[in-house]
C-alpha cells in the first residue's frame, strides 16, 4: 500500500498503492548504473561452489537468465556499485508461452561477510508499481546483506523492466489535482480520463495488460530462483511486496527457507474497506500517543475529535490557499477538503511529531503547513514517471475490485469513521475512484483463489508499525493465524514499513534471517513515543 508529501521523511517503498489514487511511497532513488562487477559468464551451467550467484547464464523451461549491465535507475545508487547484474527473460503471459517475452532487470548485492550464507534474501518492493532495484539503498542501509547476498529484481512492468508500464500522464494529473476539490465528480471525470489515456497507450503498443498481476510476478521470481541455481532462498517484502510474498508462499512454497513481511497487506482481505480500517488504527495510535504525553494532551486535547470536526468542516466548505514548495518560488494553489485531509493524515503519520501542531494550525485558520505537505509529494520530481501504474491497476482491477463492491467499500468507511460525511466515506484512503478507474482499465478478474488465505509452516516474521495508517498492525496476527511458524512483532510509534525508519526493526529482521525460530526483539523494550511539537 507506498506517497510523498513532505509528511514523509523520504520516499521509501512505504507506499501501499501508487495509482493516481495512490500514495507515492516507493524509494525509487537511483541513476544509470555501469556494468556489473567483472565476472565471466558461462552458459547453461550451474554455479559451482566458487561461482558467485548471477555470473552464469542459464535457461530453465521458458525462462533465461543472462549476466549483463545493471538495471537503470533514476539516480545513482552507491549500494549497487559492486552488484552482479543481468536480466531474466520470461513469457509475458504464461498461458501463451510462444507469445512475446519481457525482460526483468536483476541486481545482486554481495554479502558484506567474507563467508556468506548460501541462501540469499530476495527483496520484494512496495507499490504496486515500485521498482525493487531502486529500493536497494534502503535494504543495504538496514544491514540486510550482512551475511547474505540480497537479490533485487524489477517486478514486471516496473521502471527498469522491458516493457515498463509507467504512466507519466497520471503523475502529471496528480500534480495538477492539488488545486482541485479532492472527491468532486469533476475531479473523478478527469482522474478516470487520465487512467484511460494511459491504458489505451499501453494496450495500443501491444502490451497484454491482463498479464501484470501477482500470479505472473510470483512465477517470475520462482523462475529466477531456478535460473540462478538456488535451492532455497528467503523473501523480504515491504508494503505491497508483502501481498506478493504471501501469494508466492501459497503458489511456490518449495524454495522458501523463511519470509519476512513488513507493512502487511494480505491478498485475502485487500481492498477499500481494509484501507479504512488501517487508517483508523494508525490515526488512533498517534492520537493516543499525544494524549499520553502531558504537554501534548494539555496543548492539543481531544485531538481525534478535532480531526473529525475539521474533516466535516472542510468537506462542507473547502479551503483554498497558496503555498511555495522547497526549491521553487512558484506559487501553487492548493484546495483542502475533507477527503484531502484524510489522505494527508494517512501519510502524515510518517512525521507524527508534527501532526498535532499542524491540525491545530488548520483549526485556527492556518492551512499552509498541511497544504505544503499535501502538495509537496505530488509535485516532487520524484513523483513523476517512476511508478508503474499499469502494474498497480493490473493488481487492483483483477484481484481486488472484482471481489469488493463499491457498497462494501463505503461500508468500510461508515464502520470505522461513522461521523464523517458520506462523500468522504465513499472514497477510501489511497484508493480514490478505484472502481471507475478499474472499469476504464478493463482487465479480466483473476481466479477467486487469488483471495485465498496463505497457509503453511514456512517461518515468517510479520512486522508492523503502531502508527501504520496504510496497512494496519492487526494484519500481523491475521496472517499469523494460518502460518504455523509465524512471529508477530509490532514496533510501537512507527509508521508504515518499519524497516525504513527503525533501527530496532532492522535488528529484528536481520536476526530473524539468522535464526527464523528466534528473532531478537529485546530492543523493543527501550522504545519511547516521539516528543510532539508544541506550538505557541
Coordinates of C-alpha atoms in Angstrom, one line a residue:
X1 CA 0.0 0.0 0.0
X2 CA 4.0 3.4 -0.8
X3 CA 3.4 8.7 -1.0
X4 CA 5.5 11.7 -1.0
X5 CA 4.3 14.6 1.0
X6 CA 6.6 16.4 3.0
X7 CA 4.9 14.5 5.7
X8 CA 7.1 11.6 4.7
X9 CA 10.6 11.5 5.7
X10 CA 11.7 10.1 2.4
X11 CA 10.4 8.3 -0.5
X12 CA 10.7 4.7 0.6
X13 CA 8.5 2.0 -0.6
X14 CA 6.2 2.9 2.2
X15 CA 3.7 3.4 -0.5
X16 CA 0.9 0.9 -0.4
X17 CA -0.7 2.0 -3.6
X18 CA 0.7 4.0 -6.3
X19 CA -2.1 4.7 -8.7
X20 CA -3.4 8.2 -9.3
X21 CA -5.4 7.4 -6.3
X22 CA -2.3 6.1 -4.8
X23 CA 0.2 7.2 -2.4
X24 CA 3.5 7.8 -3.6
X25 CA 5.7 5.7 -1.2
X26 CA 8.5 3.9 -3.1
X27 CA 12.1 4.6 -2.5
X28 CA 12.9 4.9 -6.2
X29 CA 16.2 6.7 -6.0
X30 CA 18.9 5.9 -8.4
X31 CA 20.5 6.5 -11.8
X32 CA 22.0 4.6 -14.7
X33 CA 24.5 2.1 -13.4
X34 CA 27.6 0.9 -15.1
X35 CA 28.2 -2.7 -15.9
X36 CA 28.2 -5.2 -13.1
X37 CA 31.3 -6.2 -11.2
X38 CA 33.5 -8.1 -13.7
X39 CA 32.6 -11.8 -13.9
X40 CA 33.0 -14.4 -16.5
X41 CA 29.7 -15.7 -18.0
X42 CA 29.4 -19.4 -18.5
X43 CA 26.4 -20.8 -20.4
X44 CA 23.8 -23.2 -19.2
X45 CA 25.8 -24.4 -16.2
X46 CA 25.1 -24.5 -12.6
X47 CA 27.2 -22.2 -10.5
X48 CA 29.9 -24.1 -8.7
X49 CA 30.8 -23.5 -5.0
X50 CA 33.2 -20.7 -6.1
X51 CA 30.9 -19.2 -8.6
X52 CA 29.0 -16.1 -7.3
X53 CA 25.3 -16.2 -7.8
X54 CA 24.3 -14.3 -11.0
X55 CA 27.5 -14.9 -13.0
X56 CA 26.2 -17.9 -15.0
X57 CA 23.9 -17.7 -18.0
X58 CA 21.2 -20.4 -17.7
X59 CA 17.9 -21.4 -19.3
X60 CA 15.2 -23.3 -17.3
X61 CA 12.0 -24.0 -19.0
X62 CA 10.8 -20.8 -20.7
X63 CA 13.0 -18.5 -18.6
X64 CA 16.5 -17.3 -19.4
X65 CA 19.0 -15.5 -17.1
X66 CA 21.9 -13.6 -18.7
X67 CA 24.6 -11.7 -16.8
X68 CA 24.9 -8.2 -18.1
X69 CA 24.8 -4.5 -17.2
X70 CA 22.9 -3.3 -14.1
X71 CA 19.3 -2.1 -14.5
X72 CA 18.7 1.6 -15.0
X73 CA 17.7 3.7 -12.0
X74 CA 16.6 7.3 -11.9
X75 CA 19.6 8.3 -9.8
X76 CA 22.8 6.5 -9.0
X77 CA 22.7 4.1 -6.0
X78 CA 26.0 3.5 -4.4
X79 CA 24.8 0.2 -2.9
X80 CA 24.7 -1.2 -6.4
X81 CA 28.3 -0.3 -7.3
X82 CA 29.5 -3.8 -6.6
X83 CA 26.4 -5.6 -7.7
X84 CA 26.4 -8.5 -10.1
X85 CA 23.7 -7.9 -12.6
X86 CA 21.8 -9.3 -15.5
X87 CA 18.3 -9.9 -17.0
X88 CA 15.7 -12.5 -16.7
X89 CA 13.6 -13.1 -19.8
X90 CA 10.2 -14.7 -19.3
X91 CA 6.9 -15.1 -21.2
X92 CA 4.7 -12.0 -20.8
X93 CA 1.7 -14.4 -20.5
X94 CA 2.4 -17.9 -19.4
X95 CA -0.9 -19.0 -20.9
X96 CA 0.8 -18.2 -24.3
X97 CA 4.4 -19.4 -23.8
X98 CA 5.1 -18.9 -27.5
X99 CA 4.0 -15.3 -27.4
X100 CA 6.0 -12.2 -26.6
X101 CA 8.6 -12.1 -23.9
X102 CA 9.6 -9.5 -21.3
X103 CA 12.9 -8.7 -19.6
X104 CA 13.3 -8.0 -15.9
X105 CA 16.4 -6.3 -14.5
X106 CA 18.3 -8.2 -11.8
X107 CA 20.9 -6.8 -9.4
X108 CA 22.6 -9.0 -6.7
X109 CA 24.4 -7.1 -3.9
X110 CA 27.1 -9.3 -2.4
X111 CA 27.1 -10.1 1.3
X112 CA 29.3 -8.0 3.5
X113 CA 30.6 -11.2 5.2
X114 CA 33.6 -13.0 3.8
X115 CA 31.7 -16.2 4.3
X116 CA 28.2 -15.6 3.1
X117 CA 25.3 -18.0 3.9
X118 CA 24.2 -20.0 0.8
X119 CA 20.6 -18.8 0.9
X120 CA 20.2 -15.2 -0.3
X121 CA 17.4 -12.8 0.5
X122 CA 15.1 -11.5 -2.2
X123 CA 13.7 -8.0 -1.8
X124 CA 10.0 -7.5 -2.9
X125 CA 9.2 -3.9 -3.5
X126 CA 6.3 -1.8 -2.4
X127 CA 3.6 -0.3 -4.6
X128 CA 2.2 -1.9 -6.6
X129 CA 4.5 -0.3 -9.1
X130 CA 7.8 0.4 -7.3
X131 CA 11.0 -1.0 -8.8
X132 CA 12.9 -3.2 -6.4
X133 CA 16.2 -2.2 -7.8
X134 CA 15.5 1.4 -6.8
X135 CA 15.0 0.3 -3.2
X136 CA 18.4 -1.2 -2.8
X137 CA 19.7 1.7 -0.6
X138 CA 17.0 1.1 2.0
X139 CA 17.8 -2.7 2.1
X140 CA 21.5 -2.3 2.4
X141 CA 21.4 0.7 4.8
X142 CA 19.3 -1.6 7.0
X143 CA 22.1 -4.3 7.1
X144 CA 20.1 -6.9 5.1
X145 CA 23.3 -8.0 3.3
X146 CA 25.3 -8.6 6.4
X147 CA 25.6 -12.4 5.9
X148 CA 23.7 -13.0 2.7
X149 CA 23.6 -11.7 -0.8
X150 CA 20.5 -9.6 -1.5
X151 CA 18.7 -10.0 -4.8
X152 CA 16.7 -7.2 -6.4
X153 CA 14.6 -7.9 -9.5
X154 CA 12.4 -5.4 -11.3
X155 CA 8.9 -6.7 -11.0
X156 CA 7.2 -6.9 -14.4
X157 CA 6.1 -3.6 -15.7
X158 CA 8.2 -1.5 -13.3
X159 CA 10.8 1.2 -14.1
X160 CA 13.7 -0.9 -15.3
X161 CA 11.7 -3.7 -16.8
X162 CA 11.1 -4.0 -20.6
X163 CA 8.4 -3.0 -21.3
X164 CA 7.6 -0.8 -18.4
X165 CA 4.1 0.3 -17.6
X166 CA 4.7 3.8 -16.4
X167 CA 2.0 6.4 -16.8
X168 CA 3.6 9.9 -16.5
X169 CA 0.3 11.5 -17.6
X170 CA -1.3 10.1 -14.4
X171 CA 1.5 11.5 -12.3
X172 CA 1.1 14.9 -14.0
X173 CA -2.7 14.8 -13.3
X174 CA -1.9 14.1 -9.7
X175 CA 0.3 17.2 -9.6
X176 CA -2.5 19.3 -11.0
X177 CA -5.1 17.8 -8.8
X178 CA -3.8 19.6 -5.6
X179 CA -5.7 22.6 -6.9
X180 CA -9.0 20.6 -7.3
X181 CA -11.6 19.5 -4.8
X182 CA -10.3 16.1 -4.0
X183 CA -13.5 14.0 -4.3
X184 CA -15.6 16.2 -6.6
X185 CA -17.4 14.5 -9.6
X186 CA -15.5 16.8 -11.9
X187 CA -12.2 15.5 -10.4
X188 CA -13.3 12.0 -10.8
X189 CA -14.0 12.5 -14.5
X190 CA -10.5 13.9 -15.1
X191 CA -9.0 11.2 -13.0
X192 CA -10.6 8.4 -15.0
X193 CA -9.7 10.2 -18.3
X194 CA -6.1 10.1 -17.3
X195 CA -6.3 6.4 -16.4
X196 CA -8.0 5.5 -19.6
X197 CA -5.5 7.5 -21.7
X198 CA -2.6 5.5 -20.2
X199 CA -4.5 2.3 -20.6
X200 CA -5.1 3.0 -24.3
X201 CA -1.5 3.9 -24.9
X202 CA -0.1 0.8 -23.3
X203 CA -2.6 -1.6 -24.9
X204 CA -2.0 0.1 -28.2
X205 CA 1.7 -0.7 -28.0
X206 CA 0.8 -4.4 -27.8
X207 CA 1.2 -4.9 -24.1
X208 CA -1.1 -7.6 -22.6
X209 CA -2.4 -5.7 -19.6
X210 CA -4.0 -8.8 -18.2
X211 CA -0.6 -10.4 -17.6
X212 CA 0.6 -7.9 -15.0
X213 CA -0.5 -9.4 -11.7
X214 CA 0.6 -11.3 -8.6
X215 CA 0.3 -14.7 -10.2
X216 CA 2.6 -13.9 -13.1
X217 CA 5.0 -12.0 -10.9
X218 CA 5.3 -14.8 -8.4
X219 CA 6.1 -17.2 -11.3
X220 CA 8.8 -14.7 -12.4
X221 CA 10.5 -14.9 -9.1
X222 CA 10.3 -18.7 -9.0
X223 CA 11.8 -18.8 -12.5
X224 CA 14.6 -16.5 -11.3
X225 CA 15.4 -18.8 -8.3
X226 CA 15.7 -21.8 -10.7
X227 CA 17.6 -19.9 -13.3
X228 CA 20.2 -18.7 -10.7
X229 CA 20.5 -22.3 -9.5
X230 CA 19.4 -21.5 -5.9
X231 CA 18.0 -24.4 -3.9
X232 CA 16.5 -22.3 -1.1
X233 CA 16.2 -18.5 -0.5
X234 CA 14.5 -16.1 1.8
X235 CA 11.9 -13.4 0.9
X236 CA 11.6 -9.9 2.4
X237 CA 8.7 -7.9 1.3
X238 CA 7.6 -4.4 2.2
X239 CA 4.1 -2.9 1.9
X240 CA 2.6 -4.2 -1.4
X241 CA 5.6 -6.6 -1.5
X242 CA 4.0 -8.4 1.4
X243 CA 1.0 -9.0 -0.8
X244 CA 3.2 -10.6 -3.4
X245 CA 5.2 -12.5 -0.8
X246 CA 2.1 -14.1 0.6
X247 CA 1.0 -15.1 -2.9
X248 CA 4.4 -16.5 -3.6
X249 CA 4.3 -18.5 -0.4
X250 CA 0.9 -20.0 -1.4
X251 CA 1.9 -20.8 -5.0
X252 CA 5.6 -21.7 -4.8
X253 CA 6.5 -22.7 -1.2
X254 CA 9.1 -25.3 -2.1
X255 CA 12.1 -23.0 -2.5
X256 CA 11.5 -20.9 0.6
X257 CA 13.6 -21.1 3.8
X258 CA 11.9 -18.1 5.5
X259 CA 9.9 -15.0 4.8
X260 CA 9.8 -11.5 6.3
X261 CA 6.9 -9.2 5.7
X262 CA 6.8 -5.6 6.8
X263 CA 3.7 -3.3 6.4
X264 CA 1.4 -6.3 5.8
X265 CA -1.2 -6.3 3.0
X266 CA -3.0 -9.7 2.9
X267 CA -4.4 -10.7 -0.5
X268 CA -7.3 -12.3 1.2
X269 CA -8.7 -9.0 2.6
X270 CA -7.1 -6.3 0.4
X271 CA -9.4 -3.6 -0.8
X272 CA -11.0 -0.3 0.0
X273 CA -12.6 -1.3 3.3
X274 CA -9.3 -2.5 4.6
X275 CA -7.7 0.8 4.0
X276 CA -10.3 2.5 6.2
X277 CA -9.5 0.1 9.0
X278 CA -5.8 0.7 8.6
X279 CA -6.3 4.4 8.7
X280 CA -8.3 4.2 11.9
X281 CA -5.6 2.1 13.6
X282 CA -2.8 4.4 12.6
X283 CA -4.7 7.6 13.5
X284 CA -5.8 6.3 16.9
X285 CA -2.3 5.1 17.7
X286 CA -0.9 8.6 17.1
X287 CA -3.8 10.4 18.9
X288 CA -3.3 8.1 21.9
X289 CA 0.4 8.8 22.0
X290 CA -0.3 12.5 22.1
X291 CA -2.9 12.0 24.9
X292 CA -0.4 10.0 26.9
X293 CA 2.1 12.8 26.7
X294 CA 1.1 15.5 29.2
X295 CA 2.4 18.5 27.3
X296 CA 0.7 17.3 24.1
X297 CA -2.5 16.5 25.7
X298 CA -2.7 19.8 27.5
X299 CA -2.0 21.8 24.4
X300 CA -4.0 19.6 22.0
X301 CA -6.8 17.9 23.9
X302 CA -9.3 15.6 22.2
X303 CA -7.2 15.5 19.0
X304 CA -9.3 12.8 17.4
X305 CA -12.4 15.0 17.8
X306 CA -10.6 17.9 16.3
X307 CA -9.6 15.9 13.3
X308 CA -13.1 14.6 12.7
X309 CA -14.5 18.1 13.0
X310 CA -12.0 19.5 10.6
X311 CA -12.8 16.8 8.0
X312 CA -16.5 17.6 8.3
X313 CA -16.0 21.4 8.0
X314 CA -13.6 21.2 5.1
X315 CA -15.9 18.8 3.2
X316 CA -18.7 21.3 3.6
X317 CA -16.5 24.3 2.8
X318 CA -13.1 23.5 1.2
X319 CA -10.3 25.9 1.9
X320 CA -8.1 27.3 -0.9
X321 CA -4.7 28.6 -0.2
X322 CA -1.4 29.2 -2.0
X323 CA 2.0 27.8 -1.0
X324 CA 5.5 27.6 -2.3
X325 CA 7.4 24.4 -2.2
X326 CA 11.1 23.8 -1.3
X327 CA 13.4 24.6 -4.2
X328 CA 10.8 26.7 -6.0
X329 CA 9.4 30.2 -5.7
X330 CA 6.4 29.4 -7.9
X331 CA 3.1 29.7 -6.1
X332 CA 1.0 26.6 -6.0
X333 CA -2.8 26.7 -5.5
X334 CA -4.0 24.0 -3.0
X335 CA -7.5 23.1 -2.2
X336 CA -8.1 21.2 1.1
X337 CA -11.4 19.4 1.5
X338 CA -12.4 16.6 3.9
X339 CA -11.1 13.8 1.6
X340 CA -7.8 15.6 1.1
X341 CA -7.3 15.9 4.9
X342 CA -8.0 12.2 5.4
X343 CA -5.4 11.3 2.8
X344 CA -2.9 13.8 4.1
X345 CA -3.3 12.3 7.5
X346 CA -2.7 8.8 6.1
X347 CA 0.8 9.8 5.0
X348 CA 1.4 12.3 7.8
X349 CA 1.9 9.5 10.4
X350 CA 5.4 9.4 8.9
X351 CA 6.1 12.7 10.5
X352 CA 4.0 12.1 13.6
X353 CA 5.6 14.7 15.9
X354 CA 4.2 17.5 13.6
X355 CA 0.7 16.2 13.3
X356 CA -1.0 17.8 16.4
X357 CA 0.5 21.2 15.7
X358 CA -0.4 21.0 12.1
X359 CA -4.0 20.2 12.8
X360 CA -4.2 22.9 15.4
X361 CA -2.9 25.4 12.9
X362 CA -5.5 24.4 10.4
X363 CA -8.2 24.7 13.1
X364 CA -7.1 28.3 13.7
X365 CA -7.1 29.3 10.0
X366 CA -3.6 28.5 9.1
X367 CA -3.7 25.7 6.5
X368 CA -0.3 26.4 5.0
X369 CA 1.7 23.6 6.6
X370 CA -0.7 20.9 5.7
X371 CA -1.2 22.4 2.2
X372 CA 2.5 22.5 1.6
X373 CA 2.9 18.9 2.7
X374 CA -0.1 17.7 0.7
X375 CA 1.2 19.4 -2.5
X376 CA 4.9 18.7 -1.9
X377 CA 4.8 15.0 -2.6
X378 CA 2.6 15.2 -5.7
X379 CA 4.7 17.9 -7.3
X380 CA 8.1 16.4 -6.4
X381 CA 10.2 15.4 -9.4
X382 CA 10.4 12.0 -7.8
X383 CA 6.7 11.6 -8.2
X384 CA 6.7 11.8 -12.0
X385 CA 7.4 8.9 -14.3
X386 CA 8.7 6.3 -11.8
X387 CA 5.6 4.4 -10.8
X388 CA 4.2 1.5 -12.9
X389 CA 0.6 2.4 -12.7
X390 CA -0.1 -0.3 -15.2
X391 CA 1.1 -2.9 -12.8
X392 CA -0.9 -1.3 -9.9
X393 CA -4.1 -1.3 -11.9
X394 CA -3.3 -4.9 -13.1
X395 CA -3.4 -6.0 -9.4
X396 CA -6.2 -3.8 -8.2
X397 CA -8.5 -4.4 -11.1
X398 CA -8.1 -8.1 -11.4
X399 CA -7.6 -9.1 -7.8
X400 CA -9.4 -6.5 -5.7
X401 CA -12.3 -4.8 -7.3
X402 CA -13.9 -7.9 -8.7
X403 CA -14.2 -9.2 -5.1
X404 CA -15.3 -6.0 -3.3
X405 CA -18.3 -3.9 -4.4
X406 CA -18.4 -0.1 -4.1
X407 CA -21.1 -0.5 -1.4
X408 CA -18.7 -2.7 0.6
X409 CA -16.0 -0.1 0.3
X410 CA -18.5 2.6 1.6
X411 CA -19.5 0.3 4.4
X412 CA -15.9 0.2 5.5
X413 CA -15.8 3.9 5.8
X414 CA -19.0 4.0 7.7
X415 CA -17.9 1.3 10.1
X416 CA -14.6 2.9 11.0
X417 CA -15.4 6.7 10.7
X418 CA -19.1 6.9 11.3
X419 CA -19.1 10.7 11.9
X420 CA -17.5 11.6 8.6
X421 CA -19.6 12.8 5.6
X422 CA -20.8 10.1 3.1
X423 CA -18.8 11.8 0.3
X424 CA -15.6 11.2 2.3
X425 CA -16.6 7.7 3.3
X426 CA -17.2 6.8 -0.3
X427 CA -13.5 7.3 -1.3
X428 CA -11.2 5.1 0.6
X429 CA -7.9 6.4 1.6
X430 CA -5.2 5.7 -1.0
X431 CA -7.9 4.3 -3.4
X432 CA -9.9 7.3 -4.7
X433 CA -12.2 6.5 -7.6
X434 CA -10.8 2.9 -7.7
X435 CA -13.9 1.2 -9.2
X436 CA -14.4 3.8 -12.0
X437 CA -10.7 3.5 -12.8
X438 CA -10.9 -0.2 -13.0
X439 CA -13.9 0.0 -15.3
X440 CA -11.7 2.0 -17.6
X441 CA -8.7 -0.3 -17.2
X442 CA -10.8 -3.3 -18.3
X443 CA -8.9 -6.4 -17.4
X444 CA -10.4 -9.8 -16.6
X445 CA -10.9 -10.9 -13.0
X446 CA -8.3 -13.2 -11.5
X447 CA -9.3 -16.6 -10.3
X448 CA -11.1 -16.4 -7.0
X449 CA -8.2 -18.4 -5.5
X450 CA -6.1 -15.2 -5.5
X451 CA -8.1 -14.3 -2.4
X452 CA -7.2 -17.5 -0.6
X453 CA -5.6 -17.2 2.8
X454 CA -1.9 -18.2 2.8
X455 CA -1.4 -21.3 5.0
X456 CA 1.7 -23.4 5.9
X457 CA 4.6 -23.7 8.2
X458 CA 7.3 -21.5 6.5
X459 CA 9.0 -19.5 9.2
X460 CA 7.6 -16.0 8.8
X461 CA 8.3 -12.6 10.5
X462 CA 5.2 -10.4 10.5
X463 CA 6.3 -6.8 11.2
X464 CA 4.0 -3.8 11.7
X465 CA 4.2 -0.3 13.0
X466 CA 2.0 1.1 15.7
X467 CA 1.4 4.3 13.7
X468 CA 0.8 2.4 10.4
X469 CA -2.2 4.1 8.8
X470 CA -1.7 2.3 5.5
X471 CA -1.6 -1.4 6.4
X472 CA -2.9 -1.7 10.0
X473 CA -1.0 -3.6 12.6
X474 CA -3.9 -6.1 13.1
X475 CA -2.8 -7.6 9.8
X476 CA 0.1 -9.2 11.6
X477 CA -1.9 -11.5 13.9
X478 CA -4.3 -12.1 10.9
X479 CA -1.8 -13.6 8.6
X480 CA 0.0 -15.4 11.5
X481 CA -3.2 -17.3 12.4
X482 CA -2.8 -19.6 9.4
X483 CA 1.0 -19.7 9.4
X484 CA 2.3 -22.2 11.9
X485 CA 5.7 -20.7 12.4
X486 CA 5.0 -17.0 12.3
X487 CA 6.4 -14.5 14.7
X488 CA 4.3 -11.3 15.1
X489 CA 6.1 -8.1 16.0
X490 CA 4.6 -4.6 16.3
X491 CA 7.1 -1.8 16.6
X492 CA 5.4 1.0 18.6
X493 CA 5.3 4.6 17.4
X494 CA 6.4 3.7 13.9
X495 CA 4.6 4.3 10.6
X496 CA 4.2 2.1 7.5
X497 CA 7.3 0.0 6.7
X498 CA 9.2 -0.1 10.0
X499 CA 12.4 -1.4 8.3
X500 CA 12.8 2.0 6.7
X501 CA 12.6 4.1 9.9
X502 CA 13.5 1.9 12.9
X503 CA 16.9 0.6 13.8
X504 CA 15.2 -1.8 16.2
X505 CA 13.1 -3.2 13.3
X506 CA 16.3 -3.6 11.2
X507 CA 18.0 -5.5 14.0
X508 CA 15.0 -7.8 14.5
X509 CA 14.8 -8.5 10.7
X510 CA 18.5 -9.4 10.4
X511 CA 18.3 -11.6 13.5
X512 CA 15.3 -13.4 12.0
X513 CA 17.1 -14.4 8.9
X514 CA 20.0 -15.6 11.1
X515 CA 17.6 -17.8 13.2
X516 CA 13.9 -17.7 12.0
X517 CA 12.8 -19.6 15.1
X518 CA 14.2 -16.9 17.5
X519 CA 14.4 -13.3 16.2
X520 CA 15.9 -11.0 18.8
X521 CA 13.3 -8.5 20.0
X522 CA 14.9 -7.1 23.1
X523 CA 15.3 -3.7 21.5
X524 CA 11.5 -3.2 21.7
X525 CA 11.7 -2.6 25.4
X526 CA 13.6 0.6 25.1
X527 CA 11.3 2.4 22.6
X528 CA 9.5 5.5 23.6
X529 CA 7.0 7.8 22.0
X530 CA 8.2 10.7 19.9
X531 CA 8.2 14.1 21.5
X532 CA 5.4 16.0 19.8
X533 CA 5.9 19.5 18.6
X534 CA 4.2 22.0 20.9
X535 CA 3.2 25.3 19.3
X536 CA 2.7 28.7 20.9

